[in-house]
PDB file of C-alpha atoms in Angstrom:
ATOM      1  CA  MET A   1      99.337 -27.317 164.404  1.00 66.00           C
ATOM      2  CA  THR A   2     101.336 -24.259 165.447  1.00 84.00           C
ATOM      3  CA  ALA A   3     101.650 -23.619 169.178  1.00 93.00           C
ATOM      4  CA  ILE A   4      99.397 -20.905 170.593  1.00 96.00           C
ATOM      5  CA  SER A   5     102.254 -19.392 172.624  1.00 97.00           C
ATOM      6  CA  ARG A   6     105.998 -19.695 172.944  1.00 96.00           C
ATOM      7  CA  PHE A   7     105.422 -20.008 176.716  1.00 97.00           C
ATOM      8  CA  PRO A   8     103.906 -22.994 178.549  1.00 94.00           C
ATOM      9  CA  VAL A   9     100.170 -23.495 178.043  1.00 96.00           C
ATOM     10  CA  PRO A  10      98.570 -25.519 180.836  1.00 95.00           C
ATOM     11  CA  GLU A  11      96.019 -28.225 180.156  1.00 95.00           C
ATOM     12  CA  LEU A  12      92.479 -27.061 180.853  1.00 95.00           C
ATOM     13  CA  ASN A  13      92.059 -29.484 183.784  1.00 95.00           C
ATOM     14  CA  ASN A  14      95.238 -28.055 185.402  1.00 96.00           C
ATOM     15  CA  ILE A  15      94.003 -24.452 185.347  1.00 97.00           C
ATOM     16  CA  ALA A  16      92.723 -22.845 188.570  1.00 95.00           C
ATOM     17  CA  ASP A  17      88.999 -23.428 189.086  1.00 97.00           C
ATOM     18  CA  ASP A  18      87.931 -19.781 188.761  1.00 97.00           C
ATOM     19  CA  LEU A  19      89.831 -19.311 185.513  1.00 97.00           C
ATOM     20  CA  ARG A  20      88.678 -22.638 184.100  1.00 97.00           C
ATOM     21  CA  THR A  21      85.057 -21.779 184.947  1.00 97.00           C
ATOM     22  CA  ARG A  22      85.351 -18.495 183.080  1.00 97.00           C
ATOM     23  CA  MET A  23      86.931 -20.223 180.081  1.00 97.00           C
ATOM     24  CA  LEU A  24      84.153 -22.795 179.943  1.00 97.00           C
ATOM     25  CA  GLU A  25      81.532 -20.021 180.114  1.00 97.00           C
ATOM     26  CA  VAL A  26      83.203 -18.290 177.159  1.00 96.00           C
ATOM     27  CA  GLN A  27      83.403 -21.611 175.326  1.00 97.00           C
ATOM     28  CA  GLN A  28      79.674 -22.165 175.915  1.00 97.00           C
ATOM     29  CA  LYS A  29      78.869 -18.783 174.389  1.00 94.00           C
ATOM     30  CA  ALA A  30      81.439 -18.632 171.562  1.00 94.00           C
ATOM     31  CA  GLY A  31      81.870 -22.312 170.775  1.00 95.00           C
ATOM     32  CA  PHE A  32      85.596 -22.251 171.584  1.00 97.00           C
ATOM     33  CA  ILE A  33      88.051 -20.939 174.173  1.00 97.00           C
ATOM     34  CA  PRO A  34      89.984 -17.945 172.842  1.00 98.00           C
ATOM     35  CA  ASN A  35      93.690 -18.679 172.967  1.00 97.00           C
ATOM     36  CA  VAL A  36      94.397 -15.576 175.056  1.00 98.00           C
ATOM     37  CA  PHE A  37      92.808 -17.291 178.076  1.00 97.00           C
ATOM     38  CA  LEU A  38      94.940 -20.391 177.667  1.00 97.00           C
ATOM     39  CA  ALA A  39      98.113 -18.462 176.846  1.00 97.00           C
ATOM     40  CA  LEU A  40      97.857 -16.290 179.959  1.00 97.00           C
ATOM     41  CA  ALA A  41      96.705 -19.082 182.303  1.00 97.00           C
ATOM     42  CA  HIS A  42     100.225 -20.217 183.168  1.00 94.00           C
ATOM     43  CA  ARG A  43     100.484 -17.013 185.265  1.00 97.00           C
ATOM     44  CA  PRO A  44      97.141 -17.191 187.167  1.00 97.00           C
ATOM     45  CA  ASP A  45      97.447 -13.996 189.222  1.00 98.00           C
ATOM     46  CA  GLU A  46      98.401 -11.959 186.173  1.00 97.00           C
ATOM     47  CA  CYS A  47      95.683 -13.630 184.117  1.00 97.00           C
ATOM     48  CA  ARG A  48      93.074 -12.635 186.713  1.00 98.00           C
ATOM     49  CA  ALA A  49      94.378  -9.052 186.857  1.00 98.00           C
ATOM     50  CA  PHE A  50      94.477  -8.806 183.054  1.00 98.00           C
ATOM     51  CA  PHE A  51      90.883  -9.914 182.636  1.00 97.00           C
ATOM     52  CA  ALA A  52      89.642  -7.830 185.566  1.00 97.00           C
ATOM     53  CA  TYR A  53      91.021  -4.693 183.922  1.00 98.00           C
ATOM     54  CA  HIS A  54      89.868  -5.852 180.485  1.00 97.00           C
ATOM     55  CA  ASP A  55      86.332  -6.315 181.791  1.00 97.00           C
ATOM     56  CA  ALA A  56      86.327  -2.981 183.638  1.00 96.00           C
ATOM     57  CA  LEU A  57      87.174  -1.229 180.364  1.00 96.00           C
ATOM     58  CA  MET A  58      85.359  -3.285 177.776  1.00 96.00           C
ATOM     59  CA  LEU A  59      82.138  -4.304 179.555  1.00 94.00           C
ATOM     60  CA  LYS A  60      81.408  -0.909 181.043  1.00 90.00           C
ATOM     61  CA  GLU A  61      77.981   0.508 180.247  1.00 83.00           C
ATOM     62  CA  SER A  62      78.230   3.948 178.663  1.00 85.00           C
ATOM     63  CA  ALA A  63      75.935   6.109 176.585  1.00 80.00           C
ATOM     64  CA  ALA A  64      78.879   7.683 174.753  1.00 88.00           C
ATOM     65  CA  LEU A  65      80.928   4.563 173.931  1.00 94.00           C
ATOM     66  CA  ASN A  66      79.098   1.409 172.932  1.00 95.00           C
ATOM     67  CA  LYS A  67      80.728  -2.027 172.801  1.00 96.00           C
ATOM     68  CA  ALA A  68      81.418  -1.753 169.070  1.00 97.00           C
ATOM     69  CA  GLU A  69      83.213   1.589 169.511  1.00 97.00           C
ATOM     70  CA  ARG A  70      85.318   0.110 172.305  1.00 98.00           C
ATOM     71  CA  GLU A  71      86.292  -2.693 169.919  1.00 98.00           C
ATOM     72  CA  MET A  72      87.088  -0.093 167.235  1.00 98.00           C
ATOM     73  CA  ILE A  73      89.682   1.374 169.592  1.00 98.00           C
ATOM     74  CA  VAL A  74      91.165  -2.078 170.186  1.00 98.00           C
ATOM     75  CA  VAL A  75      91.384  -2.921 166.486  1.00 98.00           C
ATOM     76  CA  ALA A  76      92.894   0.421 165.463  1.00 98.00           C
ATOM     77  CA  THR A  77      95.393   0.350 168.350  1.00 98.00           C
ATOM     78  CA  SER A  78      96.291  -3.269 167.660  1.00 98.00           C
ATOM     79  CA  GLY A  79      96.808  -2.519 163.975  1.00 98.00           C
ATOM     80  CA  ALA A  80      99.184   0.306 164.857  1.00 98.00           C
ATOM     81  CA  ASN A  81     101.084  -2.085 167.140  1.00 98.00           C
ATOM     82  CA  ASP A  82     101.217  -4.879 164.527  1.00 98.00           C
ATOM     83  CA  CYS A  83      99.435  -7.297 166.855  1.00 98.00           C
ATOM     84  CA  VAL A  84      98.023 -10.124 164.777  1.00 98.00           C
ATOM     85  CA  TYR A  85      96.242 -11.793 167.705  1.00 98.00           C
ATOM     86  CA  CYS A  86      94.297  -8.707 168.772  1.00 98.00           C
ATOM     87  CA  VAL A  87      93.511  -7.514 165.245  1.00 98.00           C
ATOM     88  CA  VAL A  88      92.116 -10.932 164.350  1.00 98.00           C
ATOM     89  CA  ALA A  89      90.282 -11.664 167.621  1.00 98.00           C
ATOM     90  CA  HIS A  90      88.879  -8.191 168.273  1.00 98.00           C
ATOM     91  CA  GLY A  91      88.275  -7.650 164.577  1.00 98.00           C
ATOM     92  CA  ALA A  92      85.963 -10.667 164.710  1.00 97.00           C
ATOM     93  CA  ILE A  93      84.104  -9.252 167.707  1.00 97.00           C
ATOM     94  CA  LEU A  94      83.822  -5.868 165.981  1.00 98.00           C
ATOM     95  CA  ARG A  95      82.407  -7.427 162.808  1.00 97.00           C
ATOM     96  CA  VAL A  96      79.810  -9.257 164.881  1.00 96.00           C
ATOM     97  CA  TYR A  97      78.816  -6.110 166.828  1.00 96.00           C
ATOM     98  CA  THR A  98      78.571  -3.913 163.726  1.00 96.00           C
ATOM     99  CA  ARG A  99      77.337  -6.545 161.259  1.00 95.00           C
ATOM    100  CA  ASN A 100      79.864  -5.028 158.863  1.00 96.00           C
ATOM    101  CA  PRO A 101      82.333  -7.562 157.391  1.00 95.00           C
ATOM    102  CA  ARG A 102      84.662  -4.782 156.131  1.00 96.00           C
ATOM    103  CA  ILE A 103      85.052  -2.534 159.180  1.00 97.00           C
ATOM    104  CA  ALA A 104      87.770  -4.386 161.104  1.00 97.00           C
ATOM    105  CA  ASP A 105      90.115  -4.647 158.132  1.00 97.00           C
ATOM    106  CA  GLN A 106      89.644  -0.951 157.398  1.00 98.00           C
ATOM    107  CA  LEU A 107      90.337   0.114 160.984  1.00 98.00           C
ATOM    108  CA  ALA A 108      93.374  -2.124 161.360  1.00 98.00           C
ATOM    109  CA  VAL A 109      94.987  -0.505 158.326  1.00 97.00           C
ATOM    110  CA  ASN A 110      93.774   3.130 158.252  1.00 97.00           C
ATOM    111  CA  HIS A 111      90.846   4.396 160.288  1.00 97.00           C
ATOM    112  CA  ARG A 112      90.802   7.616 158.242  1.00 97.00           C
ATOM    113  CA  LYS A 113      89.512   5.628 155.248  1.00 97.00           C
ATOM    114  CA  ALA A 114      87.073   3.463 157.214  1.00 97.00           C
ATOM    115  CA  GLU A 115      83.274   3.427 157.115  1.00 95.00           C
ATOM    116  CA  ILE A 116      82.865   5.327 160.393  1.00 97.00           C
ATOM    117  CA  THR A 117      81.308   8.557 161.611  1.00 97.00           C
ATOM    118  CA  PRO A 118      83.256  11.794 162.171  1.00 97.00           C
ATOM    119  CA  LYS A 119      82.773  11.286 165.931  1.00 97.00           C
ATOM    120  CA  GLN A 120      84.292   7.797 165.726  1.00 98.00           C
ATOM    121  CA  ARG A 121      87.168   9.147 163.636  1.00 98.00           C
ATOM    122  CA  ALA A 122      87.911  11.764 166.315  1.00 98.00           C
ATOM    123  CA  MET A 123      87.773   9.000 168.940  1.00 98.00           C
ATOM    124  CA  LEU A 124      90.287   6.910 166.981  1.00 98.00           C
ATOM    125  CA  ASP A 125      92.532   9.895 166.223  1.00 98.00           C
ATOM    126  CA  PHE A 126      92.826  10.376 169.981  1.00 98.00           C
ATOM    127  CA  ALA A 127      93.229   6.649 170.736  1.00 98.00           C
ATOM    128  CA  LEU A 128      96.040   6.336 168.214  1.00 98.00           C
ATOM    129  CA  LYS A 129      97.781   9.403 169.572  1.00 98.00           C
ATOM    130  CA  VAL A 130      97.646   7.801 173.023  1.00 98.00           C
ATOM    131  CA  CYS A 131      99.000   4.600 171.452  1.00 98.00           C
ATOM    132  CA  LEU A 132     101.808   6.101 169.396  1.00 97.00           C
ATOM    133  CA  HIS A 133     102.562   9.605 170.686  1.00 97.00           C
ATOM    134  CA  SER A 134     101.079  10.039 174.161  1.00 97.00           C
ATOM    135  CA  ASN A 135     103.847  12.474 175.058  1.00 97.00           C
ATOM    136  CA  GLU A 136     102.451  14.863 172.417  1.00 97.00           C
ATOM    137  CA  LEU A 137      98.883  15.030 173.770  1.00 97.00           C
ATOM    138  CA  ASP A 138      97.753  18.577 174.434  1.00 97.00           C
ATOM    139  CA  ASP A 139      94.609  20.568 175.166  1.00 97.00           C
ATOM    140  CA  ALA A 140      93.620  20.651 171.486  1.00 97.00           C
ATOM    141  CA  ASP A 141      93.297  16.849 171.465  1.00 97.00           C
ATOM    142  CA  PHE A 142      90.877  16.984 174.379  1.00 98.00           C
ATOM    143  CA  ALA A 143      88.977  19.933 172.890  1.00 98.00           C
ATOM    144  CA  SER A 144      88.439  17.972 169.680  1.00 97.00           C
ATOM    145  CA  LEU A 145      86.818  15.121 171.585  1.00 97.00           C
ATOM    146  CA  ARG A 146      84.690  17.463 173.685  1.00 97.00           C
ATOM    147  CA  ALA A 147      83.487  19.144 170.477  1.00 97.00           C
ATOM    148  CA  HIS A 148      82.171  15.725 169.424  1.00 97.00           C
ATOM    149  CA  GLY A 149      80.273  15.321 172.700  1.00 96.00           C
ATOM    150  CA  PHE A 150      82.711  13.187 174.663  1.00 96.00           C
ATOM    151  CA  SER A 151      82.906  13.847 178.417  1.00 96.00           C
ATOM    152  CA  ASP A 152      86.079  13.651 180.499  1.00 96.00           C
ATOM    153  CA  ASP A 153      85.022  10.152 181.615  1.00 95.00           C
ATOM    154  CA  ASP A 154      84.592   9.119 177.972  1.00 96.00           C
ATOM    155  CA  ILE A 155      88.022  10.531 177.120  1.00 97.00           C
ATOM    156  CA  TRP A 156      89.536   8.585 180.024  1.00 97.00           C
ATOM    157  CA  ASP A 157      87.900   5.406 178.681  1.00 97.00           C
ATOM    158  CA  ILE A 158      89.227   6.001 175.156  1.00 98.00           C
ATOM    159  CA  GLY A 159      92.752   6.584 176.451  1.00 98.00           C
ATOM    160  CA  SER A 160      92.607   3.696 178.916  1.00 98.00           C
ATOM    161  CA  ILE A 161      91.439   1.206 176.298  1.00 98.00           C
ATOM    162  CA  SER A 162      94.225   2.326 173.974  1.00 98.00           C
ATOM    163  CA  ALA A 163      96.826   2.084 176.749  1.00 98.00           C
ATOM    164  CA  PHE A 164      95.613  -1.284 178.037  1.00 98.00           C
ATOM    165  CA  PHE A 165      95.669  -2.805 174.582  1.00 98.00           C
ATOM    166  CA  GLY A 166      99.120  -1.360 173.980  1.00 97.00           C
ATOM    167  CA  MET A 167     100.210  -3.608 176.843  1.00 98.00           C
ATOM    168  CA  SER A 168      98.077  -6.490 175.603  1.00 98.00           C
ATOM    169  CA  ASN A 169      99.528  -6.153 172.086  1.00 98.00           C
ATOM    170  CA  ARG A 170     103.042  -6.315 173.467  1.00 98.00           C
ATOM    171  CA  LEU A 171     102.267  -9.426 175.532  1.00 97.00           C
ATOM    172  CA  ALA A 172     100.672 -11.102 172.526  1.00 98.00           C
ATOM    173  CA  ASN A 173     103.622 -10.222 170.285  1.00 98.00           C
ATOM    174  CA  MET A 174     106.191 -11.288 172.878  1.00 98.00           C
ATOM    175  CA  SER A 175     104.477 -14.629 173.388  1.00 97.00           C
ATOM    176  CA  SER A 176     103.701 -15.195 169.688  1.00 97.00           C
ATOM    177  CA  MET A 177     100.072 -15.685 170.665  1.00 98.00           C
ATOM    178  CA  ARG A 178      98.205 -17.331 167.801  1.00 97.00           C
ATOM    179  CA  PRO A 179      94.614 -16.332 167.060  1.00 98.00           C
ATOM    180  CA  ASN A 180      92.055 -19.121 167.030  1.00 97.00           C
ATOM    181  CA  ASP A 181      91.114 -20.197 163.525  1.00 95.00           C
ATOM    182  CA  GLU A 182      87.442 -19.563 164.382  1.00 95.00           C
ATOM    183  CA  PHE A 183      88.047 -15.802 164.602  1.00 96.00           C
ATOM    184  CA  TYR A 184      88.955 -15.424 160.935  1.00 95.00           C
ATOM    185  CA  LEU A 185      85.459 -16.048 159.602  1.00 92.00           C
ATOM    186  CA  MET A 186      83.410 -14.611 162.459  1.00 93.00           C
ATOM    187  CA  GLY A 187      81.248 -11.767 161.242  1.00 93.00           C
ATOM    188  CA  ARG A 188      82.227 -12.422 157.627  1.00 90.00           C
ATOM    189  CA  VAL A 189      79.961 -15.376 156.945  1.00 76.00           C
ATOM    190  CA  PRO A 190      76.669 -16.391 158.583  1.00 68.00           C
ATOM    191  CA  ARG A 191      77.129 -18.391 161.779  1.00 65.00           C
ATOM    192  CA  GLN A 192      76.543 -22.136 161.402  1.00 64.00           C
ATOM    193  CA  LYS A 193      73.607 -23.455 163.426  1.00 62.00           C
TER     194      LYS A 193
END
């Protein structure tokens, strides 16, 4: 089997207790440990910081951005950055949240052709501009989001998710992080009981 990273991957029993506990909780829920946890575990302080920021962005309760829309940002950003790990892993999560087996593939390739609302398209237009051309952001970009009902806090979240996953995509690409096989079918076929 292909390695999950070009960097050292510690054995589960050699990982710091707090990180191992989190991994086992995820394994209990998902049925497997996503490779990102194992691939980042060889740098424990950075792994903790990565997941603390991830959780602050992705688990935040918000009326304007639900969990599926947050994952839409990740998938579209990751597609633009050619990040196989994040497209596959977060695409699986997105398919599960939306119960739409087509949505992740559409967003990873071209969100303008995807089965999304005009509000979600505006959100992804902004996220991709943050991802690819943040130096070109201007007042019109913010006005477009406000016209769709997004607040300044919502806009910050959209931009922060895009920026964070830009970093995540680069780490995954640098390390040749391999997506778990389980992700490929999640949300495409009924879950086995």
